[in-house]
Every structure is written in C-alpha cells, then in structure tokens.
C-alpha cells in the first residue's frame, strides 16, 4: 500500500483540534459581557451552519430581553476574526461558519496524529465492564447478543480512551441447576460430558427428567448439597462441565470477534467463599433483617406493587445464597480488590430493579464511596418481524450460532469472498445491534442489516474497502489538505468531529453515537468522491484529496474497531 500520510507524531498540545472548544473560547467573552456572568456558549455541530450556539435562548429569558436582540449584541461584541463568521438566525441562534484556514490547519494536524485527535485520558480510571455473562448451562442465544456486543464495544472504546478496563464475564456457573446436570452427566457414563454445541439439548434432557422423575429429583437435590459443601468428586464433575462450557463460549466469542478471553471469566462460583463474610459485614452494619427465615436487605425507596418494602434476599431460608448475594460480593471485590472507580453492568433492562437495589445496599454498606460509581448499562430486546420477542417458528430461542451462519451465508450471496463473508455477515449483525439507542427494542431484519446502502455495517465496510483500493492505486504520496470544494470542506469538518464523538461514547456509554457518526462520515465521503476526482486531479489538488481519503480510511477503520467490527481491506 502507498504510505497514507505524513510521518505520524504525538498529538500537539498547541493546536486545538477541537473546533467546538476553540469557537466556545472565542465566543465566551462576548456572552459574559452581555450577561454580566459566565455563560456556557454551548457550541454544537449544526445542520444550519458549521456550528451553532443556542446559549442566547436561555440567557434572554433570564435578562428579560428579546432573544434576537441579545443575539445581535453578542454577535456584534464577539471577536471571531480569522476563525469564523457569525450570524443570528431563527429565534436567536448564533450560526457560526468557519473560515477555510482554520479547517485546513486542524485537519492537517489531525492527519499527523496517530490517535486521530483523541489524546489518552489525562486521569485514567480503573473500570470494570461486566458483560456477556451468560448462564453456562445453555448455548448462547440471540438474547446474549446485545450484552456481548454492546459491552465489548464499550470495553474497546474505554480502553482506547486510555482507561484501565477490566472485562468481567460474570457467567452463571453455580446454583441449583448444577445438581441435576451433574446427575444427568453421571447417568451417561464418565465420558458423557455434553458435546460442544449441544449444551442446550443436554440441559433440556436433564430438566425433563428432573420434572418427571422423583428419584432423579431427589438425587439432584442431594448433589446440590454436596456441591455446596465442597465434596471433591462433585467439584471434579462440576469443573469438567464448566470447562466444556467455557471452551464452547470462547469459540463463540472468537467467531463474533469479541475480545473476551479465558482470563475474563469471573463467574458466580468465584465469589462463593466470600459470601458468608458479605453477610457478616452487612449484618454488622445493621443492614439485614430476618424475614421468613431469609436474611434480607430492605433498601429505602423500593416497594412492591402492594406498597410493601421490597426485599433483596441476601441469604435464603435454606441457608443458600442467590443472585443478589453474588452480585454484592462481586461489587465489593471490584471496588476493594480491583480498585475500580467506575463499574458498568451491561445487562438487559428487565434487571433494572435488581441492580438499583444492589447498588443501594452497596452504598449503604460503604462499598461505593465518593468517587466510585456503579451504572446499569441497560438495553432493550430484539424483536421479530411480528413485534414480539425474536424466536424461531416453533417458539424456541434463536441460537446465536444459527444467526451467524445465516448472516455469513447471506453475505456470500452478496458476492463477498469466503473470508470477507465472515466479516460482512458478523459485522452486519453487530452493527444492527449497535446502531440504535441501546435502550430501545429493535426489529431483527435480515434485508435491512445486510443492505449495501443505508445505515448498515456492510455500507461502512464497503466504503472502507473502496478507499483502500483507491489508495493502493495512487502512485504518489498524500500532501497537505487544502479544502476548496464544499464537499471537501464538509468532509474535513466531519473528520474533525471524530474525537468529540468518541469522548461522548465514553461518557454516555452510547455506542450508537459512534455508529451514527461513522455512517455520516461515509456519506460525506461519498459526496466528496462523487464531486471531487482524486487520481485524475492536478498534482497539488490530488495530494490534498489523497490525504482526505487516507484520513477518512483511518477514521473509519478505527471507528469500526471501537464498535468491534472488522474492516477488511478488500471485499
Ligand atoms: N447471568 C445473568 C443472566 O443471564 C446475567 C448476569 C449479569 N451480570 C451480573 N453481574 N449480574 O441473567
């Protein structure tokens, strides 16, 4: 490939690449004079101008003056010489149109920056991202897709922003179901370990026996007791089962292009030894109440439908521990032992109350001190075309493996070669999951997610491959960017918006902001490419356009990588 830019260097502190910040800094004095107080200029990218400030709208109310008058005064007083033109529009917006020189300077600075304008965090935090976290007795279904894909994108983004990210796969690898699974395993001989890929079948068979056969049920219950008591033989069988599940999960992650590895398993079983102490500490702080033999916390502000206080069951009446106890132990461990200051739990919206209660109890126990936060990164469901939960025709959960098989088959039908088909098929599924606000449900739609135009993974991958092939055909090196054509100017501005978008994903934990940005970038690129010949342009113009192409390619690739989507050089 042709070299794609001037020698890459560390980001300069001198030239501000963030044009929003630059415009805000220049607008702030005029606003302060008019308001006689500091005012946030609230400069944002806008469809109506390059940037827009709506600061006057709220300010005018406070001053009791017509907004347009205030806006005129701010515009007259502001000194934006050499940077931008300012105009009052609508009810009192300030429209800002940049001069070409600052755009050129900023985009050239960007092109020389290996990190595309995103300096590593000044104060790195230790974050735990709890994601994927399936119950290991069954195969992954499409229901596990969202946590796995959204969590992985957030882990990648936060790590790239320079934070210390601990990935935690809080798999359900402990509990009463393992009694019946081990008994079923024993009945199938020592070699009867569930085969990879048929965990679900094995689980169903065990479950059917448990429901139908009293003798099997009793044996299963006894087995649970032995498991919890640490009986060596039982633990050995349990470990074999868990190991098989882990192998299966790791193969699935690999296929999905998800960064979870063996090192990230931190299943519920990990915390079993800590549970008695968790109970002791909570009891010592007066946070537990006995209720029907169970030990419960009643965090303030949580009531059930009947208006009664809602319990968080920490120890069950039979002495066993459940989901809540394990989460409390995991939280304490993450803060105390791992030193995390930000805990993320990428789990579906239905567990909202569970997490709010766990956080409330943890806070009361002093496990979430000042400066440490726990956030439930909730998401909606995947729906079928009928608007109900996405299921197979027979009403079963859809296996993730089947979804990926079909996605890859459909990608090869589009003409992608074997390796590319894997990237395009998997990328289409992941992008469809990441492109909408995660809080919303979305409809699983094969045709839409695999469309080559529109807001899709394949559209972005093809845009990237097209740029790579163009750069491969270039015989000379990119040079400084001098935007002349409006489409070049628009593309340059779009490229400069990458850094603020990545930062906003780190703060809001909303990968769809990045997805939407990349789609806008690819569209700007296509507008540029239609209007501005690259290889056939005169020498200096060609050098500038090649630089824009190279920078767009790098930005698309980095952005797709943060989403966890492969960007093959050729499709
Ligand atoms: N295994 C749980 C389930 O399938 C999800 C675990 C989420 N993480 C957590 N720390 N509770 O519902």
mmCIF file of C-alpha atoms in Angstrom, residues 9-393:
data_model
loop_
_atom_site.group_PDB
_atom_site.id
_atom_site.type_symbol
_atom_site.label_atom_id
_atom_site.label_comp_id
_atom_site.label_asym_id
_atom_site.label_seq_id
_atom_site.Cartn_x
_atom_site.Cartn_y
_atom_site.Cartn_z
ATOM 1 C CA UNK A 9 3.630 12.044 15.659
ATOM 2 C CA UNK A 10 2.228 12.556 19.097
ATOM 3 C CA UNK A 11 -0.742 14.933 19.333
ATOM 4 C CA UNK A 12 0.332 18.549 19.697
ATOM 5 C CA UNK A 13 -0.986 20.457 22.646
ATOM 6 C CA UNK A 14 -0.556 23.761 20.808
ATOM 7 C CA UNK A 15 -3.091 23.448 18.048
ATOM 8 C CA UNK A 16 -6.566 22.846 19.322
ATOM 9 C CA UNK A 17 -8.152 20.236 17.111
ATOM 10 C CA UNK A 18 -11.462 20.523 18.804
ATOM 11 C CA UNK A 19 -13.106 23.328 16.884
ATOM 12 C CA UNK A 20 -16.069 23.372 19.250
ATOM 13 C CA UNK A 21 -13.748 24.245 22.096
ATOM 14 C CA UNK A 22 -11.982 26.860 20.014
ATOM 15 C CA UNK A 23 -15.226 28.562 18.999
ATOM 16 C CA UNK A 24 -16.565 28.390 22.549
ATOM 17 C CA UNK A 25 -13.444 30.036 23.906
ATOM 18 C CA UNK A 26 -13.767 32.887 21.418
ATOM 19 C CA UNK A 27 -17.484 33.381 21.984
ATOM 20 C CA UNK A 28 -17.421 33.234 25.775
ATOM 21 C CA UNK A 29 -16.148 36.805 26.460
ATOM 22 C CA UNK A 30 -18.955 38.437 24.433
ATOM 23 C CA UNK A 31 -21.560 36.292 26.175
ATOM 24 C CA UNK A 32 -20.101 37.142 29.559
ATOM 25 C CA UNK A 33 -20.172 40.881 28.801
ATOM 26 C CA UNK A 34 -23.806 40.780 27.768
ATOM 27 C CA UNK A 35 -24.883 38.503 30.619
ATOM 28 C CA UNK A 36 -22.574 40.055 33.221
ATOM 29 C CA UNK A 37 -21.822 36.457 34.238
ATOM 30 C CA UNK A 38 -20.101 33.432 32.746
ATOM 31 C CA UNK A 39 -22.297 31.597 30.236
ATOM 32 C CA UNK A 40 -21.647 28.219 28.612
ATOM 33 C CA UNK A 41 -21.521 29.027 24.886
ATOM 34 C CA UNK A 42 -22.944 25.526 24.108
ATOM 35 C CA UNK A 43 -21.404 25.393 20.628
ATOM 36 C CA UNK A 44 -22.516 22.317 18.690
ATOM 37 C CA UNK A 45 -22.254 20.993 15.150
ATOM 38 C CA UNK A 46 -25.323 22.003 13.230
ATOM 39 C CA UNK A 47 -27.172 21.307 10.023
ATOM 40 C CA UNK A 48 -27.861 25.017 9.553
ATOM 41 C CA UNK A 49 -24.268 26.219 9.690
ATOM 42 C CA UNK A 50 -20.949 24.578 10.559
ATOM 43 C CA UNK A 51 -21.653 25.165 14.226
ATOM 44 C CA UNK A 52 -24.393 26.772 16.225
ATOM 45 C CA UNK A 53 -24.814 28.180 19.698
ATOM 46 C CA UNK A 54 -28.180 28.232 21.422
ATOM 47 C CA UNK A 55 -26.795 29.919 24.538
ATOM 48 C CA UNK A 56 -28.710 33.143 23.963
ATOM 49 C CA UNK A 57 -32.132 31.469 24.085
ATOM 50 C CA UNK A 58 -31.980 30.697 27.791
ATOM 51 C CA UNK A 59 -29.934 33.778 28.577
ATOM 52 C CA UNK A 60 -32.518 36.153 27.066
ATOM 53 C CA UNK A 61 -35.195 34.748 29.343
ATOM 54 C CA UNK A 62 -33.023 35.469 32.328
ATOM 55 C CA UNK A 63 -32.284 39.009 31.135
ATOM 56 C CA UNK A 64 -35.926 39.633 30.251
ATOM 57 C CA UNK A 65 -34.967 40.803 26.745
ATOM 58 C CA UNK A 66 -35.987 39.644 23.242
ATOM 59 C CA UNK A 67 -33.635 36.795 22.261
ATOM 60 C CA UNK A 68 -32.835 38.191 18.820
ATOM 61 C CA UNK A 69 -31.707 41.492 20.358
ATOM 62 C CA UNK A 70 -29.451 39.699 22.767
ATOM 63 C CA UNK A 71 -28.108 37.566 19.933
ATOM 64 C CA UNK A 72 -27.365 40.649 17.819
ATOM 65 C CA UNK A 73 -25.495 42.213 20.683
ATOM 66 C CA UNK A 74 -23.439 39.079 21.349
ATOM 67 C CA UNK A 75 -22.650 38.784 17.642
ATOM 68 C CA UNK A 76 -21.558 42.424 17.471
ATOM 69 C CA UNK A 77 -19.331 42.113 20.508
ATOM 70 C CA UNK A 78 -17.707 38.803 19.645
ATOM 71 C CA UNK A 79 -14.236 38.653 18.175
ATOM 72 C CA UNK A 80 -14.050 35.714 15.815
ATOM 73 C CA UNK A 81 -11.592 37.307 13.388
ATOM 74 C CA UNK A 82 -9.778 34.812 11.216
ATOM 75 C CA UNK A 83 -11.825 31.976 12.668
ATOM 76 C CA UNK A 84 -15.472 32.222 11.728
ATOM 77 C CA UNK A 85 -18.349 34.327 10.512
ATOM 78 C CA UNK A 86 -21.261 34.814 12.930
ATOM 79 C CA UNK A 87 -24.931 35.333 12.065
ATOM 80 C CA UNK A 88 -28.132 35.491 14.062
ATOM 81 C CA UNK A 89 -30.762 33.041 12.880
ATOM 82 C CA UNK A 90 -34.276 31.963 13.800
ATOM 83 C CA UNK A 91 -35.440 32.885 17.298
ATOM 84 C CA UNK A 92 -31.918 33.842 18.400
ATOM 85 C CA UNK A 93 -29.448 31.134 17.440
ATOM 86 C CA UNK A 94 -25.884 32.115 16.639
ATOM 87 C CA UNK A 95 -24.763 30.430 13.422
ATOM 88 C CA UNK A 96 -21.026 30.032 13.034
ATOM 89 C CA UNK A 97 -19.370 29.425 9.691
ATOM 90 C CA UNK A 98 -15.684 28.645 9.854
ATOM 91 C CA UNK A 99 -13.107 30.213 7.587
ATOM 92 C CA UNK A 100 -11.218 27.731 5.410
ATOM 93 C CA UNK A 101 -7.800 28.286 7.003
ATOM 94 C CA UNK A 102 -8.613 27.019 10.493
ATOM 95 C CA UNK A 103 -10.295 23.977 8.974
ATOM 96 C CA UNK A 104 -7.224 23.238 6.885
ATOM 97 C CA UNK A 105 -4.900 23.742 9.856
ATOM 98 C CA UNK A 106 -6.972 21.498 12.107
ATOM 99 C CA UNK A 107 -7.372 18.721 9.565
ATOM 100 C CA UNK A 108 -3.651 18.687 8.780
ATOM 101 C CA UNK A 109 -2.921 18.440 12.455
ATOM 102 C CA UNK A 110 -5.381 15.563 12.649
ATOM 103 C CA UNK A 111 -3.742 13.787 9.713
ATOM 104 C CA UNK A 112 -0.419 13.897 11.541
ATOM 105 C CA UNK A 113 -1.858 12.491 14.759
ATOM 106 C CA UNK A 114 -1.683 8.729 15.267
ATOM 107 C CA UNK A 115 -4.660 8.959 17.633
ATOM 108 C CA UNK A 116 -6.917 10.932 15.319
ATOM 109 C CA UNK A 117 -7.308 13.800 17.744
ATOM 110 C CA UNK A 118 -8.130 11.658 20.774
ATOM 111 C CA UNK A 119 -5.416 12.097 23.413
ATOM 112 C CA UNK A 120 -5.264 9.302 26.014
ATOM 113 C CA UNK A 121 -7.179 10.132 29.198
ATOM 114 C CA UNK A 122 -5.335 12.545 31.464
ATOM 115 C CA UNK A 123 -6.677 10.805 34.545
ATOM 116 C CA UNK A 124 -7.125 7.139 33.642
ATOM 117 C CA UNK A 125 -9.728 5.306 35.684
ATOM 118 C CA UNK A 126 -9.983 1.641 36.547
ATOM 119 C CA UNK A 127 -13.267 0.443 35.113
ATOM 120 C CA UNK A 128 -14.953 -2.925 35.329
ATOM 121 C CA UNK A 129 -17.192 -3.785 32.397
ATOM 122 C CA UNK A 130 -19.457 -6.711 33.302
ATOM 123 C CA UNK A 131 -20.817 -8.066 30.034
ATOM 124 C CA UNK A 132 -21.913 -11.141 28.124
ATOM 125 C CA UNK A 133 -22.250 -13.050 31.435
ATOM 126 C CA UNK A 134 -24.477 -15.906 30.208
ATOM 127 C CA UNK A 135 -25.648 -18.809 32.299
ATOM 128 C CA UNK A 136 -23.304 -21.522 31.129
ATOM 129 C CA UNK A 137 -25.668 -24.473 31.164
ATOM 130 C CA UNK A 138 -27.112 -23.443 27.820
ATOM 131 C CA UNK A 139 -25.848 -22.357 24.457
ATOM 132 C CA UNK A 140 -25.730 -18.705 23.567
ATOM 133 C CA UNK A 141 -28.930 -17.441 22.056
ATOM 134 C CA UNK A 142 -29.664 -14.238 20.271
ATOM 135 C CA UNK A 143 -30.692 -12.994 23.725
ATOM 136 C CA UNK A 144 -26.999 -12.867 24.690
ATOM 137 C CA UNK A 145 -26.031 -10.884 21.625
ATOM 138 C CA UNK A 146 -26.748 -7.428 22.952
ATOM 139 C CA UNK A 147 -24.809 -7.600 26.199
ATOM 140 C CA UNK A 148 -21.876 -9.221 24.417
ATOM 141 C CA UNK A 149 -21.741 -6.775 21.512
ATOM 142 C CA UNK A 150 -22.553 -3.551 23.375
ATOM 143 C CA UNK A 151 -20.279 -4.476 26.289
ATOM 144 C CA UNK A 152 -17.394 -5.308 24.005
ATOM 145 C CA UNK A 153 -17.721 -2.035 22.128
ATOM 146 C CA UNK A 154 -17.731 -0.079 25.389
ATOM 147 C CA UNK A 155 -14.736 -2.020 26.710
ATOM 148 C CA UNK A 156 -12.815 -1.335 23.496
ATOM 149 C CA UNK A 157 -13.731 2.345 23.470
ATOM 150 C CA UNK A 158 -12.920 2.984 27.123
ATOM 151 C CA UNK A 159 -9.613 1.137 26.794
ATOM 152 C CA UNK A 160 -8.723 3.155 23.701
ATOM 153 C CA UNK A 161 -9.540 6.331 25.605
ATOM 154 C CA UNK A 162 -6.724 5.281 27.909
ATOM 155 C CA UNK A 163 -8.615 3.788 30.837
ATOM 156 C CA UNK A 164 -7.667 0.631 32.634
ATOM 157 C CA UNK A 165 -10.522 -1.666 31.620
ATOM 158 C CA UNK A 166 -11.193 -4.926 33.452
ATOM 159 C CA UNK A 167 -13.526 -7.148 31.459
ATOM 160 C CA UNK A 168 -15.699 -9.312 33.705
ATOM 161 C CA UNK A 169 -17.671 -12.227 32.333
ATOM 162 C CA UNK A 170 -19.957 -12.893 35.301
ATOM 163 C CA UNK A 171 -21.148 -16.253 33.985
ATOM 164 C CA UNK A 172 -23.837 -18.168 35.848
ATOM 165 C CA UNK A 173 -21.739 -21.219 36.725
ATOM 166 C CA UNK A 174 -23.161 -22.009 40.147
ATOM 167 C CA UNK A 175 -26.538 -22.798 41.617
ATOM 168 C CA UNK A 176 -29.151 -25.470 41.945
ATOM 169 C CA UNK A 177 -29.306 -26.368 38.233
ATOM 170 C CA UNK A 178 -25.864 -27.956 38.502
ATOM 171 C CA UNK A 179 -27.182 -30.709 40.762
ATOM 172 C CA UNK A 180 -29.393 -32.078 38.029
ATOM 173 C CA UNK A 181 -26.775 -31.508 35.341
ATOM 174 C CA UNK A 182 -24.151 -33.486 37.242
ATOM 175 C CA UNK A 183 -26.563 -36.343 37.957
ATOM 176 C CA UNK A 184 -27.520 -36.470 34.300
ATOM 177 C CA UNK A 185 -23.839 -36.460 33.376
ATOM 178 C CA UNK A 186 -23.179 -39.405 35.716
ATOM 179 C CA UNK A 187 -26.047 -41.405 34.246
ATOM 180 C CA UNK A 188 -24.460 -41.001 30.841
ATOM 181 C CA UNK A 189 -21.166 -42.537 31.907
ATOM 182 C CA UNK A 190 -17.882 -40.855 32.653
ATOM 183 C CA UNK A 191 -17.445 -39.857 29.026
ATOM 184 C CA UNK A 192 -20.877 -38.346 28.872
ATOM 185 C CA UNK A 193 -19.729 -34.752 29.007
ATOM 186 C CA UNK A 194 -22.095 -32.628 26.939
ATOM 187 C CA UNK A 195 -20.832 -32.182 23.428
ATOM 188 C CA UNK A 196 -19.821 -28.776 22.300
ATOM 189 C CA UNK A 197 -22.779 -27.149 20.639
ATOM 190 C CA UNK A 198 -25.380 -29.324 22.294
ATOM 191 C CA UNK A 199 -25.366 -27.857 25.755
ATOM 192 C CA UNK A 200 -28.964 -26.839 25.346
ATOM 193 C CA UNK A 201 -30.069 -30.346 24.377
ATOM 194 C CA UNK A 202 -28.256 -31.746 27.379
ATOM 195 C CA UNK A 203 -29.822 -29.178 29.687
ATOM 196 C CA UNK A 204 -33.306 -29.882 28.340
ATOM 197 C CA UNK A 205 -32.934 -33.625 28.785
ATOM 198 C CA UNK A 206 -31.792 -33.155 32.381
ATOM 199 C CA UNK A 207 -34.625 -30.747 33.039
ATOM 200 C CA UNK A 208 -37.215 -33.135 31.604
ATOM 201 C CA UNK A 209 -36.017 -35.899 33.911
ATOM 202 C CA UNK A 210 -35.999 -33.527 36.863
ATOM 203 C CA UNK A 211 -39.622 -32.610 36.207
ATOM 204 C CA UNK A 212 -40.805 -36.162 35.584
ATOM 205 C CA UNK A 213 -38.752 -38.409 37.852
ATOM 206 C CA UNK A 214 -38.927 -38.121 41.624
ATOM 207 C CA UNK A 215 -35.904 -40.307 42.255
ATOM 208 C CA UNK A 216 -33.785 -38.192 39.873
ATOM 209 C CA UNK A 217 -35.083 -35.050 41.516
ATOM 210 C CA UNK A 218 -34.014 -36.240 44.962
ATOM 211 C CA UNK A 219 -30.574 -37.255 43.736
ATOM 212 C CA UNK A 220 -30.181 -33.837 42.074
ATOM 213 C CA UNK A 221 -31.024 -32.054 45.297
ATOM 214 C CA UNK A 222 -28.550 -34.134 47.263
ATOM 215 C CA UNK A 223 -25.964 -33.353 44.613
ATOM 216 C CA UNK A 224 -26.507 -29.623 45.086
ATOM 217 C CA UNK A 225 -25.865 -30.033 48.791
ATOM 218 C CA UNK A 226 -22.638 -31.909 48.072
ATOM 219 C CA UNK A 227 -21.554 -29.279 45.557
ATOM 220 C CA UNK A 228 -22.117 -26.519 48.070
ATOM 221 C CA UNK A 229 -20.330 -28.493 50.774
ATOM 222 C CA UNK A 230 -17.281 -28.757 48.521
ATOM 223 C CA UNK A 231 -17.355 -32.544 48.007
ATOM 224 C CA UNK A 232 -14.250 -33.311 45.910
ATOM 225 C CA UNK A 233 -15.820 -35.760 43.454
ATOM 226 C CA UNK A 234 -18.787 -33.465 42.856
ATOM 227 C CA UNK A 235 -16.499 -30.492 42.314
ATOM 228 C CA UNK A 236 -14.480 -32.532 39.816
ATOM 229 C CA UNK A 237 -17.594 -33.299 37.788
ATOM 230 C CA UNK A 238 -18.745 -29.699 38.020
ATOM 231 C CA UNK A 239 -15.334 -28.463 36.828
ATOM 232 C CA UNK A 240 -15.492 -30.732 33.805
ATOM 233 C CA UNK A 241 -18.866 -29.383 32.909
ATOM 234 C CA UNK A 242 -17.738 -25.776 33.345
ATOM 235 C CA UNK A 243 -14.589 -26.357 31.296
ATOM 236 C CA UNK A 244 -16.629 -27.718 28.412
ATOM 237 C CA UNK A 245 -18.938 -24.721 28.511
ATOM 238 C CA UNK A 246 -16.047 -22.308 28.588
ATOM 239 C CA UNK A 247 -14.466 -23.892 25.525
ATOM 240 C CA UNK A 248 -17.742 -23.518 23.739
ATOM 241 C CA UNK A 249 -18.135 -19.874 24.816
ATOM 242 C CA UNK A 250 -14.614 -18.933 23.809
ATOM 243 C CA UNK A 251 -15.156 -20.386 20.343
ATOM 244 C CA UNK A 252 -18.331 -18.320 20.042
ATOM 245 C CA UNK A 253 -16.535 -15.123 21.126
ATOM 246 C CA UNK A 254 -13.777 -15.763 18.656
ATOM 247 C CA UNK A 255 -16.241 -16.139 15.852
ATOM 248 C CA UNK A 256 -18.045 -12.974 16.917
ATOM 249 C CA UNK A 257 -14.811 -11.003 17.109
ATOM 250 C CA UNK A 258 -15.373 -10.273 20.785
ATOM 251 C CA UNK A 259 -12.339 -9.571 22.996
ATOM 252 C CA UNK A 260 -13.400 -11.778 25.920
ATOM 253 C CA UNK A 261 -10.882 -14.496 26.735
ATOM 254 C CA UNK A 262 -10.258 -17.222 29.324
ATOM 255 C CA UNK A 263 -8.756 -14.571 31.620
ATOM 256 C CA UNK A 264 -12.030 -12.675 31.822
ATOM 257 C CA UNK A 265 -14.193 -15.429 33.287
ATOM 258 C CA UNK A 266 -15.237 -14.302 36.744
ATOM 259 C CA UNK A 267 -18.287 -16.472 37.250
ATOM 260 C CA UNK A 268 -20.685 -16.583 40.163
ATOM 261 C CA UNK A 269 -18.733 -19.523 41.619
ATOM 262 C CA UNK A 270 -15.723 -17.233 42.133
ATOM 263 C CA UNK A 271 -17.479 -15.427 44.954
ATOM 264 C CA UNK A 272 -18.856 -18.392 46.910
ATOM 265 C CA UNK A 273 -16.160 -18.295 49.580
ATOM 266 C CA UNK A 274 -16.736 -14.586 50.171
ATOM 267 C CA UNK A 275 -20.478 -14.855 50.738
ATOM 268 C CA UNK A 276 -20.525 -15.612 54.487
ATOM 269 C CA UNK A 277 -18.328 -12.576 55.039
ATOM 270 C CA UNK A 278 -20.543 -10.384 52.862
ATOM 271 C CA UNK A 279 -23.472 -11.391 55.053
ATOM 272 C CA UNK A 280 -21.458 -10.779 58.210
ATOM 273 C CA UNK A 281 -20.398 -7.321 57.073
ATOM 274 C CA UNK A 282 -23.908 -6.308 56.047
ATOM 275 C CA UNK A 283 -25.328 -7.676 59.296
ATOM 276 C CA UNK A 284 -22.635 -5.860 61.274
ATOM 277 C CA UNK A 285 -23.750 -2.621 59.674
ATOM 278 C CA UNK A 286 -27.341 -3.318 60.625
ATOM 279 C CA UNK A 287 -28.493 -3.678 57.046
ATOM 280 C CA UNK A 288 -30.078 -7.143 57.258
ATOM 281 C CA UNK A 289 -33.478 -8.161 58.568
ATOM 282 C CA UNK A 290 -34.797 -11.671 59.012
ATOM 283 C CA UNK A 291 -37.913 -12.334 57.010
ATOM 284 C CA UNK A 292 -39.494 -15.820 56.859
ATOM 285 C CA UNK A 293 -36.126 -17.322 57.729
ATOM 286 C CA UNK A 294 -34.298 -15.465 54.985
ATOM 287 C CA UNK A 295 -31.849 -12.630 55.538
ATOM 288 C CA UNK A 296 -32.945 -9.617 53.539
ATOM 289 C CA UNK A 297 -31.921 -6.047 52.965
ATOM 290 C CA UNK A 298 -34.705 -3.516 52.559
ATOM 291 C CA UNK A 299 -33.071 -0.543 50.810
ATOM 292 C CA UNK A 300 -35.052 2.665 51.204
ATOM 293 C CA UNK A 301 -37.372 3.671 48.414
ATOM 294 C CA UNK A 302 -38.121 0.246 46.951
ATOM 295 C CA UNK A 303 -41.651 -1.015 47.246
ATOM 296 C CA UNK A 304 -43.528 -3.789 45.511
ATOM 297 C CA UNK A 305 -46.903 -3.497 43.782
ATOM 298 C CA UNK A 306 -48.636 -3.918 47.121
ATOM 299 C CA UNK A 307 -46.729 -0.961 48.542
ATOM 300 C CA UNK A 308 -44.749 -3.222 50.880
ATOM 301 C CA UNK A 309 -40.974 -2.695 51.132
ATOM 302 C CA UNK A 310 -39.164 -4.838 48.554
ATOM 303 C CA UNK A 311 -36.579 -7.274 49.935
ATOM 304 C CA UNK A 312 -33.201 -8.000 48.403
ATOM 305 C CA UNK A 313 -32.661 -11.587 49.517
ATOM 306 C CA UNK A 314 -29.082 -11.966 50.670
ATOM 307 C CA UNK A 315 -29.344 -15.415 52.271
ATOM 308 C CA UNK A 316 -32.223 -17.736 51.532
ATOM 309 C CA UNK A 317 -34.157 -19.514 54.275
ATOM 310 C CA UNK A 318 -32.354 -22.797 53.438
ATOM 311 C CA UNK A 319 -29.019 -21.069 54.056
ATOM 312 C CA UNK A 320 -28.161 -20.874 50.352
ATOM 313 C CA UNK A 321 -27.095 -17.752 48.510
ATOM 314 C CA UNK A 322 -28.607 -16.422 45.324
ATOM 315 C CA UNK A 323 -28.046 -13.980 42.514
ATOM 316 C CA UNK A 324 -28.207 -10.850 44.694
ATOM 317 C CA UNK A 325 -25.676 -12.086 47.235
ATOM 318 C CA UNK A 326 -23.227 -12.931 44.474
ATOM 319 C CA UNK A 327 -23.632 -9.521 42.901
ATOM 320 C CA UNK A 328 -22.989 -7.832 46.234
ATOM 321 C CA UNK A 329 -19.821 -9.893 46.694
ATOM 322 C CA UNK A 330 -18.694 -9.145 43.132
ATOM 323 C CA UNK A 331 -19.277 -5.432 43.595
ATOM 324 C CA UNK A 332 -17.317 -5.324 46.851
ATOM 325 C CA UNK A 333 -14.477 -7.259 45.212
ATOM 326 C CA UNK A 334 -14.379 -4.961 42.196
ATOM 327 C CA UNK A 335 -14.108 -1.847 44.312
ATOM 328 C CA UNK A 336 -11.909 -3.150 47.127
ATOM 329 C CA UNK A 337 -9.620 -5.629 45.419
ATOM 330 C CA UNK A 338 -9.580 -4.391 41.842
ATOM 331 C CA UNK A 339 -9.611 -0.716 42.820
ATOM 332 C CA UNK A 340 -12.288 0.150 40.276
ATOM 333 C CA UNK A 341 -13.865 3.591 40.388
ATOM 334 C CA UNK A 342 -16.459 3.007 37.698
ATOM 335 C CA UNK A 343 -18.498 -0.198 37.483
ATOM 336 C CA UNK A 344 -20.560 -0.914 34.388
ATOM 337 C CA UNK A 345 -23.142 -3.690 34.154
ATOM 338 C CA UNK A 346 -24.227 -4.293 30.575
ATOM 339 C CA UNK A 347 -27.423 -6.217 31.242
ATOM 340 C CA UNK A 348 -30.958 -6.112 29.800
ATOM 341 C CA UNK A 349 -33.489 -3.582 31.032
ATOM 342 C CA UNK A 350 -35.628 -6.131 32.961
ATOM 343 C CA UNK A 351 -32.901 -6.369 35.626
ATOM 344 C CA UNK A 352 -33.175 -2.675 36.399
ATOM 345 C CA UNK A 353 -34.663 -3.053 39.858
ATOM 346 C CA UNK A 354 -32.196 -5.787 40.792
ATOM 347 C CA UNK A 355 -29.240 -3.514 40.043
ATOM 348 C CA UNK A 356 -30.733 -0.435 41.650
ATOM 349 C CA UNK A 357 -31.298 -2.432 44.820
ATOM 350 C CA UNK A 358 -27.817 -3.968 44.762
ATOM 351 C CA UNK A 359 -26.271 -0.508 44.326
ATOM 352 C CA UNK A 360 -28.423 0.934 47.106
ATOM 353 C CA UNK A 361 -27.388 -1.792 49.544
ATOM 354 C CA UNK A 362 -23.747 -1.492 48.497
ATOM 355 C CA UNK A 363 -23.864 2.271 49.004
ATOM 356 C CA UNK A 364 -25.391 1.836 52.457
ATOM 357 C CA UNK A 365 -22.600 -0.600 53.291
ATOM 358 C CA UNK A 366 -19.994 1.956 52.250
ATOM 359 C CA UNK A 367 -18.812 -0.101 49.278
ATOM 360 C CA UNK A 368 -19.471 2.722 46.832
ATOM 361 C CA UNK A 369 -17.549 5.577 48.427
ATOM 362 C CA UNK A 370 -17.398 9.086 46.991
ATOM 363 C CA UNK A 371 -15.921 8.993 43.503
ATOM 364 C CA UNK A 372 -16.943 5.400 42.803
ATOM 365 C CA UNK A 373 -19.967 4.824 40.600
ATOM 366 C CA UNK A 374 -21.963 1.786 39.516
ATOM 367 C CA UNK A 375 -24.083 2.035 36.384
ATOM 368 C CA UNK A 376 -26.570 -0.351 34.861
ATOM 369 C CA UNK A 377 -25.979 -0.044 31.118
ATOM 370 C CA UNK A 378 -29.418 -1.287 30.175
ATOM 371 C CA UNK A 379 -30.667 -2.278 26.745
ATOM 372 C CA UNK A 380 -33.942 -3.266 25.075
ATOM 373 C CA UNK A 381 -34.953 -6.503 23.380
ATOM 374 C CA UNK A 382 -34.520 -7.883 19.900
ATOM 375 C CA UNK A 383 -37.917 -8.348 18.275
ATOM 376 C CA UNK A 384 -39.111 -10.441 15.355
ATOM 377 C CA UNK A 385 -40.988 -9.007 12.370
ATOM 378 C CA UNK A 386 -44.225 -9.512 14.340
ATOM 379 C CA UNK A 387 -43.056 -7.087 17.016
ATOM 380 C CA UNK A 388 -42.778 -9.871 19.628
ATOM 381 C CA UNK A 389 -39.584 -11.342 21.064
ATOM 382 C CA UNK A 390 -37.415 -12.718 18.248
ATOM 383 C CA UNK A 391 -37.952 -16.523 18.280
ATOM 384 C CA UNK A 392 -37.861 -19.470 15.912
ATOM 385 C CA UNK A 393 -41.094 -20.541 14.236
#
